[in-house]
Structures are given as structure tokens and as C-alpha cells.
Amino acid sequence: MMKQLKKQGIKQALAVLLLGLMVMLGTVSPIQAAEKAAPAKNITMTIGAGEMLVDDKTVPIDGAVPVSNNGRVFIPLRAVAEAFGAEVDFDINTYDITIISGNTTVVMNTHASLYTVNGELGWMDIAPYVNDDERTMVPVRFVSNALGYEIDLKANNSTIVITNKNAK
């Protein structure tokens, strides 16, 4: 039994070291590493801030900050979606963005206001865009509604609280 416990401890230590190495090499972001444990329940972001509060932890936002643009609040899609445990894929050839969260698949394009949720066509009044740091920025209300999250804009629309109603 001691040998089994020792082997298990070694395996856990190796897993932690491997994950740390992947973060350092950039193959896994700190947000991706953190979310493997459990998807977030709440994310709080502030326009212009380079950090977000994921449940009770402050996490840096890589390459983008929430912005207000033409009266709309845009958020960095990957940082938020992955913190909630969703998978995000960007096709550089077609500019299609695919987000998979549980049983919901959202497909949108950075050059169009059209999107689909589980194959059903919809329209946004403003399209997502790619910022100067090559991060996809999406209208917060659209992406939150499409994925079934609740949104609360506070303090003159400068603070955004997104809640995943399905997180445990």
C-alpha cells in the first residue's frame, strides 16, 4: 500500500510539473491551467483593466482589456469563455469563431453580424472584431446571452459581472 501511495504522489507531482512547464512554454495559458479544475461561476471585469476577477481570484487578461466602443461593451472572448470552461477555436482562413460550452455551440465571424447558436441563425447589431493585439473582441451582452450566462453592468457600465448559471 505504501508503494501505491508513493507512486500516486510521484504521478501527481509530475502532473503539476508538466502543467507548470506547459504554462511557462506558452502551450497552456494560466487561465486554461486554472480552469481544468472547475469552470468559473462569476467573472468581474472593468473597462480598461488588464485583470479580471474569476470567482475570488485575480487573473491577468492576456492581450486585451474590456472596452467601450460606440456605446457597446466589448470583452476579450477567449479569456472569458475559457474561464467558464468553454472551448474556443478561431479559423484564420475564414475568420470564423467557434465556442463550445456544454451542449451549446456558437459560431460567429469577425467580418459579419450573423451568427448561429446550435445551428439557428441570428443577427447581432454590431459585429465582433479583432483588436491590434489579434484578440477577438465580442459584444458582452451578445456572447453572454448566446451562452446562457447572466450579465450585470454596474457603475456607469464600466464594471461587468458575468455569471454562469450552470456552474456548480
mmCIF file with all atom_site columns, C-alpha atoms in Angstrom:
data_model
loop_
_atom_site.group_PDB
_atom_site.id
_atom_site.type_symbol
_atom_site.label_atom_id
_atom_site.label_alt_id
_atom_site.label_comp_id
_atom_site.label_asym_id
_atom_site.label_entity_id
_atom_site.label_seq_id
_atom_site.pdbx_PDB_ins_code
_atom_site.Cartn_x
_atom_site.Cartn_y
_atom_site.Cartn_z
_atom_site.occupancy
_atom_site.B_iso_or_equiv
_atom_site.pdbx_formal_charge
_atom_site.auth_seq_id
_atom_site.auth_comp_id
_atom_site.auth_asym_id
_atom_site.auth_atom_id
_atom_site.pdbx_PDB_model_num
ATOM 1   C CA . MET A 1 1   ? 0.000   0.000  0.000   1.00 0.00 ? 1   MET A CA 1
ATOM 2   C CA . MET A 1 2   ? 2.861   2.422  0.759   1.00 0.00 ? 2   MET A CA 1
ATOM 3   C CA . LYS A 1 3   ? 4.270   1.763  -2.710  1.00 0.00 ? 3   LYS A CA 1
ATOM 4   C CA . GLN A 1 4   ? 0.905   2.665  -4.267  1.00 0.00 ? 4   GLN A CA 1
ATOM 5   C CA . LEU A 1 5   ? 0.702   5.917  -2.272  1.00 0.00 ? 5   LEU A CA 1
ATOM 6   C CA . LYS A 1 6   ? 4.274   6.798  -3.199  1.00 0.00 ? 6   LYS A CA 1
ATOM 7   C CA . LYS A 1 7   ? 3.582   6.118  -6.901  1.00 0.00 ? 7   LYS A CA 1
ATOM 8   C CA . GLN A 1 8   ? 0.416   8.219  -6.746  1.00 0.00 ? 8   GLN A CA 1
ATOM 9   C CA . GLY A 1 9   ? 2.312   11.088 -5.102  1.00 0.00 ? 9   GLY A CA 1
ATOM 10  C CA . ILE A 1 10  ? 5.009   10.923 -7.764  1.00 0.00 ? 10  ILE A CA 1
ATOM 11  C CA . LYS A 1 11  ? 2.381   10.933 -10.530 1.00 0.00 ? 11  LYS A CA 1
ATOM 12  C CA . GLN A 1 12  ? 0.667   13.984 -9.025  1.00 0.00 ? 12  GLN A CA 1
ATOM 13  C CA . ALA A 1 13  ? 3.980   15.816 -8.668  1.00 0.00 ? 13  ALA A CA 1
ATOM 14  C CA . LEU A 1 14  ? 4.876   15.016 -12.284 1.00 0.00 ? 14  LEU A CA 1
ATOM 15  C CA . ALA A 1 15  ? 1.456   16.229 -13.476 1.00 0.00 ? 15  ALA A CA 1
ATOM 16  C CA . VAL A 1 16  ? 1.924   19.540 -11.633 1.00 0.00 ? 16  VAL A CA 1
ATOM 17  C CA . LEU A 1 17  ? 5.445   19.946 -13.045 1.00 0.00 ? 17  LEU A CA 1
ATOM 18  C CA . LEU A 1 18  ? 4.259   19.171 -16.580 1.00 0.00 ? 18  LEU A CA 1
ATOM 19  C CA . LEU A 1 19  ? 1.392   21.662 -16.320 1.00 0.00 ? 19  LEU A CA 1
ATOM 20  C CA . GLY A 1 20  ? 3.790   24.301 -14.969 1.00 0.00 ? 20  GLY A CA 1
ATOM 21  C CA . LEU A 1 21  ? 6.174   23.657 -17.859 1.00 0.00 ? 21  LEU A CA 1
ATOM 22  C CA . MET A 1 22  ? 3.321   23.963 -20.360 1.00 0.00 ? 22  MET A CA 1
ATOM 23  C CA . VAL A 1 23  ? 2.345   27.334 -18.853 1.00 0.00 ? 23  VAL A CA 1
ATOM 24  C CA . MET A 1 24  ? 5.958   28.542 -19.000 1.00 0.00 ? 24  MET A CA 1
ATOM 25  C CA . LEU A 1 25  ? 6.336   27.433 -22.628 1.00 0.00 ? 25  LEU A CA 1
ATOM 26  C CA . GLY A 1 26  ? 3.084   29.099 -23.576 1.00 0.00 ? 26  GLY A CA 1
ATOM 27  C CA . THR A 1 27  ? 1.278   25.958 -24.742 1.00 0.00 ? 27  THR A CA 1
ATOM 28  C CA . VAL A 1 28  ? -1.272  26.408 -21.943 1.00 0.00 ? 28  VAL A CA 1
ATOM 29  C CA . SER A 1 29  ? -2.308  29.780 -20.543 1.00 0.00 ? 29  SER A CA 1
ATOM 30  C CA . PRO A 1 30  ? -2.627  30.272 -16.778 1.00 0.00 ? 30  PRO A CA 1
ATOM 31  C CA . ILE A 1 31  ? -6.381  30.613 -17.287 1.00 0.00 ? 31  ILE A CA 1
ATOM 32  C CA . GLN A 1 32  ? -6.521  27.301 -19.137 1.00 0.00 ? 32  GLN A CA 1
ATOM 33  C CA . ALA A 1 33  ? -4.500  25.624 -16.385 1.00 0.00 ? 33  ALA A CA 1
ATOM 34  C CA . ALA A 1 34  ? -6.732  27.048 -13.673 1.00 0.00 ? 34  ALA A CA 1
ATOM 35  C CA . GLU A 1 35  ? -9.980  26.170 -15.386 1.00 0.00 ? 35  GLU A CA 1
ATOM 36  C CA . LYS A 1 36  ? -9.144  22.492 -15.698 1.00 0.00 ? 36  LYS A CA 1
ATOM 37  C CA . ALA A 1 37  ? -10.150 22.176 -12.047 1.00 0.00 ? 37  ALA A CA 1
ATOM 38  C CA . ALA A 1 38  ? -13.648 23.677 -12.404 1.00 0.00 ? 38  ALA A CA 1
ATOM 39  C CA . PRO A 1 39  ? -15.349 26.253 -14.628 1.00 0.00 ? 39  PRO A CA 1
ATOM 40  C CA . ALA A 1 40  ? -15.813 29.673 -13.082 1.00 0.00 ? 40  ALA A CA 1
ATOM 41  C CA . LYS A 1 41  ? -19.167 30.753 -11.681 1.00 0.00 ? 41  LYS A CA 1
ATOM 42  C CA . ASN A 1 42  ? -18.593 34.551 -11.825 1.00 0.00 ? 42  ASN A CA 1
ATOM 43  C CA . ILE A 1 43  ? -16.272 36.837 -13.753 1.00 0.00 ? 43  ILE A CA 1
ATOM 44  C CA . THR A 1 44  ? -15.950 40.533 -12.963 1.00 0.00 ? 44  THR A CA 1
ATOM 45  C CA . MET A 1 45  ? -14.222 42.834 -15.457 1.00 0.00 ? 45  MET A CA 1
ATOM 46  C CA . THR A 1 46  ? -13.691 46.588 -15.619 1.00 0.00 ? 46  THR A CA 1
ATOM 47  C CA . ILE A 1 47  ? -13.355 48.580 -18.837 1.00 0.00 ? 47  ILE A CA 1
ATOM 48  C CA . GLY A 1 48  ? -9.687  49.322 -19.463 1.00 0.00 ? 48  GLY A CA 1
ATOM 49  C CA . ALA A 1 49  ? -8.403  46.948 -16.744 1.00 0.00 ? 49  ALA A CA 1
ATOM 50  C CA . GLY A 1 50  ? -5.867  44.239 -17.625 1.00 0.00 ? 50  GLY A CA 1
ATOM 51  C CA . GLU A 1 51  ? -7.134  41.872 -14.942 1.00 0.00 ? 51  GLU A CA 1
ATOM 52  C CA . MET A 1 52  ? -10.392 40.131 -14.213 1.00 0.00 ? 52  MET A CA 1
ATOM 53  C CA . LEU A 1 53  ? -11.774 38.589 -11.062 1.00 0.00 ? 53  LEU A CA 1
ATOM 54  C CA . VAL A 1 54  ? -12.552 34.918 -11.713 1.00 0.00 ? 54  VAL A CA 1
ATOM 55  C CA . ASP A 1 55  ? -14.649 33.828 -8.749  1.00 0.00 ? 55  ASP A CA 1
ATOM 56  C CA . ASP A 1 56  ? -12.333 35.039 -5.964  1.00 0.00 ? 56  ASP A CA 1
ATOM 57  C CA . LYS A 1 57  ? -9.035  35.070 -7.886  1.00 0.00 ? 57  LYS A CA 1
ATOM 58  C CA . THR A 1 58  ? -7.456  37.955 -9.784  1.00 0.00 ? 58  THR A CA 1
ATOM 59  C CA . VAL A 1 59  ? -6.313  36.746 -13.213 1.00 0.00 ? 59  VAL A CA 1
ATOM 60  C CA . PRO A 1 60  ? -4.437  38.766 -15.869 1.00 0.00 ? 60  PRO A CA 1
ATOM 61  C CA . ILE A 1 61  ? -6.150  39.211 -19.233 1.00 0.00 ? 61  ILE A CA 1
ATOM 62  C CA . ASP A 1 62  ? -3.701  38.336 -21.989 1.00 0.00 ? 62  ASP A CA 1
ATOM 63  C CA . GLY A 1 63  ? -3.527  40.822 -24.868 1.00 0.00 ? 63  GLY A CA 1
ATOM 64  C CA . ALA A 1 64  ? -6.817  42.649 -24.432 1.00 0.00 ? 64  ALA A CA 1
ATOM 65  C CA . VAL A 1 65  ? -8.916  44.621 -21.995 1.00 0.00 ? 65  VAL A CA 1
ATOM 66  C CA . PRO A 1 66  ? -12.669 45.239 -21.980 1.00 0.00 ? 66  PRO A CA 1
ATOM 67  C CA . VAL A 1 67  ? -13.525 48.367 -23.975 1.00 0.00 ? 67  VAL A CA 1
ATOM 68  C CA . SER A 1 68  ? -16.494 50.582 -24.680 1.00 0.00 ? 68  SER A CA 1
ATOM 69  C CA . ASN A 1 69  ? -16.953 51.116 -28.416 1.00 0.00 ? 69  ASN A CA 1
ATOM 70  C CA . ASN A 1 70  ? -19.908 53.042 -29.918 1.00 0.00 ? 70  ASN A CA 1
ATOM 71  C CA . GLY A 1 71  ? -21.935 52.574 -26.753 1.00 0.00 ? 71  GLY A CA 1
ATOM 72  C CA . ARG A 1 72  ? -21.264 48.831 -26.602 1.00 0.00 ? 72  ARG A CA 1
ATOM 73  C CA . VAL A 1 73  ? -19.057 46.964 -24.138 1.00 0.00 ? 73  VAL A CA 1
ATOM 74  C CA . PHE A 1 74  ? -16.674 44.521 -25.831 1.00 0.00 ? 74  PHE A CA 1
ATOM 75  C CA . ILE A 1 75  ? -14.775 41.831 -23.950 1.00 0.00 ? 75  ILE A CA 1
ATOM 76  C CA . PRO A 1 76  ? -11.884 39.560 -24.947 1.00 0.00 ? 76  PRO A CA 1
ATOM 77  C CA . LEU A 1 77  ? -13.715 36.393 -25.951 1.00 0.00 ? 77  LEU A CA 1
ATOM 78  C CA . ARG A 1 78  ? -11.115 33.701 -25.268 1.00 0.00 ? 78  ARG A CA 1
ATOM 79  C CA . ALA A 1 79  ? -10.251 34.868 -21.746 1.00 0.00 ? 79  ALA A CA 1
ATOM 80  C CA . VAL A 1 80  ? -13.876 34.891 -20.637 1.00 0.00 ? 80  VAL A CA 1
ATOM 81  C CA . ALA A 1 81  ? -15.085 31.784 -22.478 1.00 0.00 ? 81  ALA A CA 1
ATOM 82  C CA . GLU A 1 82  ? -12.155 29.648 -21.331 1.00 0.00 ? 82  GLU A CA 1
ATOM 83  C CA . ALA A 1 83  ? -12.501 30.827 -17.728 1.00 0.00 ? 83  ALA A CA 1
ATOM 84  C CA . PHE A 1 84  ? -16.065 29.483 -17.886 1.00 0.00 ? 84  PHE A CA 1
ATOM 85  C CA . GLY A 1 85  ? -14.741 26.166 -19.222 1.00 0.00 ? 85  GLY A CA 1
ATOM 86  C CA . ALA A 1 86  ? -15.750 26.672 -22.862 1.00 0.00 ? 86  ALA A CA 1
ATOM 87  C CA . GLU A 1 87  ? -13.594 25.712 -25.827 1.00 0.00 ? 87  GLU A CA 1
ATOM 88  C CA . VAL A 1 88  ? -12.759 28.438 -28.347 1.00 0.00 ? 88  VAL A CA 1
ATOM 89  C CA . ASP A 1 89  ? -11.434 27.988 -31.866 1.00 0.00 ? 89  ASP A CA 1
ATOM 90  C CA . PHE A 1 90  ? -10.538 30.663 -34.410 1.00 0.00 ? 90  PHE A CA 1
ATOM 91  C CA . ASP A 1 91  ? -10.169 29.738 -38.087 1.00 0.00 ? 91  ASP A CA 1
ATOM 92  C CA . ILE A 1 92  ? -7.650  32.186 -39.562 1.00 0.00 ? 92  ILE A CA 1
ATOM 93  C CA . ASN A 1 93  ? -8.740  31.310 -43.124 1.00 0.00 ? 93  ASN A CA 1
ATOM 94  C CA . THR A 1 94  ? -12.457 32.052 -42.720 1.00 0.00 ? 94  THR A CA 1
ATOM 95  C CA . TYR A 1 95  ? -12.375 34.306 -39.617 1.00 0.00 ? 95  TYR A CA 1
ATOM 96  C CA . ASP A 1 96  ? -14.945 32.002 -38.019 1.00 0.00 ? 96  ASP A CA 1
ATOM 97  C CA . ILE A 1 97  ? -15.006 31.753 -34.229 1.00 0.00 ? 97  ILE A CA 1
ATOM 98  C CA . THR A 1 98  ? -16.478 28.625 -32.659 1.00 0.00 ? 98  THR A CA 1
ATOM 99  C CA . ILE A 1 99  ? -17.326 28.475 -28.958 1.00 0.00 ? 99  ILE A CA 1
ATOM 100 C CA . ILE A 1 100 ? -18.435 25.204 -27.391 1.00 0.00 ? 100 ILE A CA 1
ATOM 101 C CA . SER A 1 101 ? -19.858 25.352 -23.876 1.00 0.00 ? 101 SER A CA 1
ATOM 102 C CA . GLY A 1 102 ? -21.642 22.237 -22.678 1.00 0.00 ? 102 GLY A CA 1
ATOM 103 C CA . ASN A 1 103 ? -24.386 21.481 -25.216 1.00 0.00 ? 103 ASN A CA 1
ATOM 104 C CA . THR A 1 104 ? -24.195 24.951 -26.795 1.00 0.00 ? 104 THR A CA 1
ATOM 105 C CA . THR A 1 105 ? -22.186 25.724 -29.919 1.00 0.00 ? 105 THR A CA 1
ATOM 106 C CA . VAL A 1 106 ? -21.912 29.331 -31.063 1.00 0.00 ? 106 VAL A CA 1
ATOM 107 C CA . VAL A 1 107 ? -20.327 30.197 -34.420 1.00 0.00 ? 107 VAL A CA 1
ATOM 108 C CA . MET A 1 108 ? -19.661 33.792 -35.424 1.00 0.00 ? 108 MET A CA 1
ATOM 109 C CA . ASN A 1 109 ? -17.363 35.673 -37.767 1.00 0.00 ? 109 ASN A CA 1
ATOM 110 C CA . THR A 1 110 ? -15.276 38.789 -37.156 1.00 0.00 ? 110 THR A CA 1
ATOM 111 C CA . HIS A 1 111 ? -16.427 40.194 -40.516 1.00 0.00 ? 111 HIS A CA 1
ATOM 112 C CA . ALA A 1 112 ? -20.172 39.720 -40.068 1.00 0.00 ? 112 ALA A CA 1
ATOM 113 C CA . SER A 1 113 ? -23.038 40.380 -37.707 1.00 0.00 ? 113 SER A CA 1
ATOM 114 C CA . LEU A 1 114 ? -24.553 36.954 -38.384 1.00 0.00 ? 114 LEU A CA 1
ATOM 115 C CA . TYR A 1 115 ? -24.056 34.041 -36.001 1.00 0.00 ? 115 TYR A CA 1
ATOM 116 C CA . THR A 1 116 ? -25.521 30.657 -35.137 1.00 0.00 ? 116 THR A CA 1
ATOM 117 C CA . VAL A 1 117 ? -26.392 29.090 -31.788 1.00 0.00 ? 117 VAL A CA 1
ATOM 118 C CA . ASN A 1 118 ? -26.747 25.319 -32.143 1.00 0.00 ? 118 ASN A CA 1
ATOM 119 C CA . GLY A 1 119 ? -27.319 25.833 -35.871 1.00 0.00 ? 119 GLY A CA 1
ATOM 120 C CA . GLU A 1 120 ? -30.021 28.503 -35.518 1.00 0.00 ? 120 GLU A CA 1
ATOM 121 C CA . LEU A 1 121 ? -29.203 31.715 -37.372 1.00 0.00 ? 121 LEU A CA 1
ATOM 122 C CA . GLY A 1 122 ? -29.209 35.021 -35.541 1.00 0.00 ? 122 GLY A CA 1
ATOM 123 C CA . TRP A 1 123 ? -28.076 38.606 -36.051 1.00 0.00 ? 123 TRP A CA 1
ATOM 124 C CA . MET A 1 124 ? -26.086 40.986 -33.844 1.00 0.00 ? 124 MET A CA 1
ATOM 125 C CA . ASP A 1 125 ? -26.458 44.717 -34.327 1.00 0.00 ? 125 ASP A CA 1
ATOM 126 C CA . ILE A 1 126 ? -22.660 45.047 -34.207 1.00 0.00 ? 126 ILE A CA 1
ATOM 127 C CA . ALA A 1 127 ? -20.003 42.557 -35.320 1.00 0.00 ? 127 ALA A CA 1
ATOM 128 C CA . PRO A 1 128 ? -17.122 41.198 -33.234 1.00 0.00 ? 128 PRO A CA 1
ATOM 129 C CA . TYR A 1 129 ? -13.673 42.424 -34.244 1.00 0.00 ? 129 TYR A CA 1
ATOM 130 C CA . VAL A 1 130 ? -10.015 41.553 -33.866 1.00 0.00 ? 130 VAL A CA 1
ATOM 131 C CA . ASN A 1 131 ? -8.034  44.167 -31.917 1.00 0.00 ? 131 ASN A CA 1
ATOM 132 C CA . ASP A 1 132 ? -4.467  45.348 -32.612 1.00 0.00 ? 132 ASP A CA 1
ATOM 133 C CA . ASP A 1 133 ? -3.110  42.529 -30.409 1.00 0.00 ? 133 ASP A CA 1
ATOM 134 C CA . GLU A 1 134 ? -5.008  39.981 -32.533 1.00 0.00 ? 134 GLU A CA 1
ATOM 135 C CA . ARG A 1 135 ? -7.550  39.208 -29.796 1.00 0.00 ? 135 ARG A CA 1
ATOM 136 C CA . THR A 1 136 ? -11.200 38.689 -30.700 1.00 0.00 ? 136 THR A CA 1
ATOM 137 C CA . MET A 1 137 ? -13.436 41.234 -29.004 1.00 0.00 ? 137 MET A CA 1
ATOM 138 C CA . VAL A 1 138 ? -17.159 40.473 -28.750 1.00 0.00 ? 138 VAL A CA 1
ATOM 139 C CA . PRO A 1 139 ? -20.174 42.441 -27.522 1.00 0.00 ? 139 PRO A CA 1
ATOM 140 C CA . VAL A 1 140 ? -20.568 41.277 -23.927 1.00 0.00 ? 140 VAL A CA 1
ATOM 141 C CA . ARG A 1 141 ? -24.344 41.116 -23.968 1.00 0.00 ? 141 ARG A CA 1
ATOM 142 C CA . PHE A 1 142 ? -24.436 39.014 -27.139 1.00 0.00 ? 142 PHE A CA 1
ATOM 143 C CA . VAL A 1 143 ? -21.926 36.385 -26.074 1.00 0.00 ? 143 VAL A CA 1
ATOM 144 C CA . SER A 1 144 ? -23.372 36.175 -22.573 1.00 0.00 ? 144 SER A CA 1
ATOM 145 C CA . ASN A 1 145 ? -26.900 35.650 -23.871 1.00 0.00 ? 145 ASN A CA 1
ATOM 146 C CA . ALA A 1 146 ? -25.797 33.190 -26.565 1.00 0.00 ? 146 ALA A CA 1
ATOM 147 C CA . LEU A 1 147 ? -24.027 31.004 -23.989 1.00 0.00 ? 147 LEU A CA 1
ATOM 148 C CA . GLY A 1 148 ? -26.752 31.307 -21.367 1.00 0.00 ? 148 GLY A CA 1
ATOM 149 C CA . TYR A 1 149 ? -24.806 33.489 -18.942 1.00 0.00 ? 149 TYR A CA 1
ATOM 150 C CA . GLU A 1 150 ? -26.302 36.351 -16.956 1.00 0.00 ? 150 GLU A CA 1
ATOM 151 C CA . ILE A 1 151 ? -24.767 39.802 -17.242 1.00 0.00 ? 151 ILE A CA 1
ATOM 152 C CA . ASP A 1 152 ? -24.905 42.784 -14.931 1.00 0.00 ? 152 ASP A CA 1
ATOM 153 C CA . LEU A 1 153 ? -23.383 46.132 -15.920 1.00 0.00 ? 153 LEU A CA 1
ATOM 154 C CA . LYS A 1 154 ? -22.541 48.274 -12.914 1.00 0.00 ? 154 LYS A CA 1
ATOM 155 C CA . ALA A 1 155 ? -21.110 51.736 -12.178 1.00 0.00 ? 155 ALA A CA 1
ATOM 156 C CA . ASN A 1 156 ? -21.999 53.587 -15.383 1.00 0.00 ? 156 ASN A CA 1
ATOM 157 C CA . ASN A 1 157 ? -21.352 50.471 -17.488 1.00 0.00 ? 157 ASN A CA 1
ATOM 158 C CA . SER A 1 158 ? -17.669 50.339 -16.542 1.00 0.00 ? 158 SER A CA 1
ATOM 159 C CA . THR A 1 159 ? -17.839 47.144 -14.469 1.00 0.00 ? 159 THR A CA 1
ATOM 160 C CA . ILE A 1 160 ? -19.204 43.942 -15.947 1.00 0.00 ? 160 ILE A CA 1
ATOM 161 C CA . VAL A 1 161 ? -20.264 40.911 -13.908 1.00 0.00 ? 161 VAL A CA 1
ATOM 162 C CA . ILE A 1 162 ? -20.934 37.725 -15.885 1.00 0.00 ? 162 ILE A CA 1
ATOM 163 C CA . THR A 1 163 ? -22.464 34.743 -14.111 1.00 0.00 ? 163 THR A CA 1
ATOM 164 C CA . ASN A 1 164 ? -22.546 31.182 -15.392 1.00 0.00 ? 164 ASN A CA 1
ATOM 165 C CA . LYS A 1 165 ? -25.882 29.938 -14.097 1.00 0.00 ? 165 LYS A CA 1
ATOM 166 C CA . ASN A 1 166 ? -24.890 26.320 -14.840 1.00 0.00 ? 166 ASN A CA 1
ATOM 167 C CA . ALA A 1 167 ? -21.616 26.321 -12.858 1.00 0.00 ? 167 ALA A CA 1
ATOM 168 C CA . LYS A 1 168 ? -21.635 24.432 -9.592  1.00 0.00 ? 168 LYS A CA 1
#
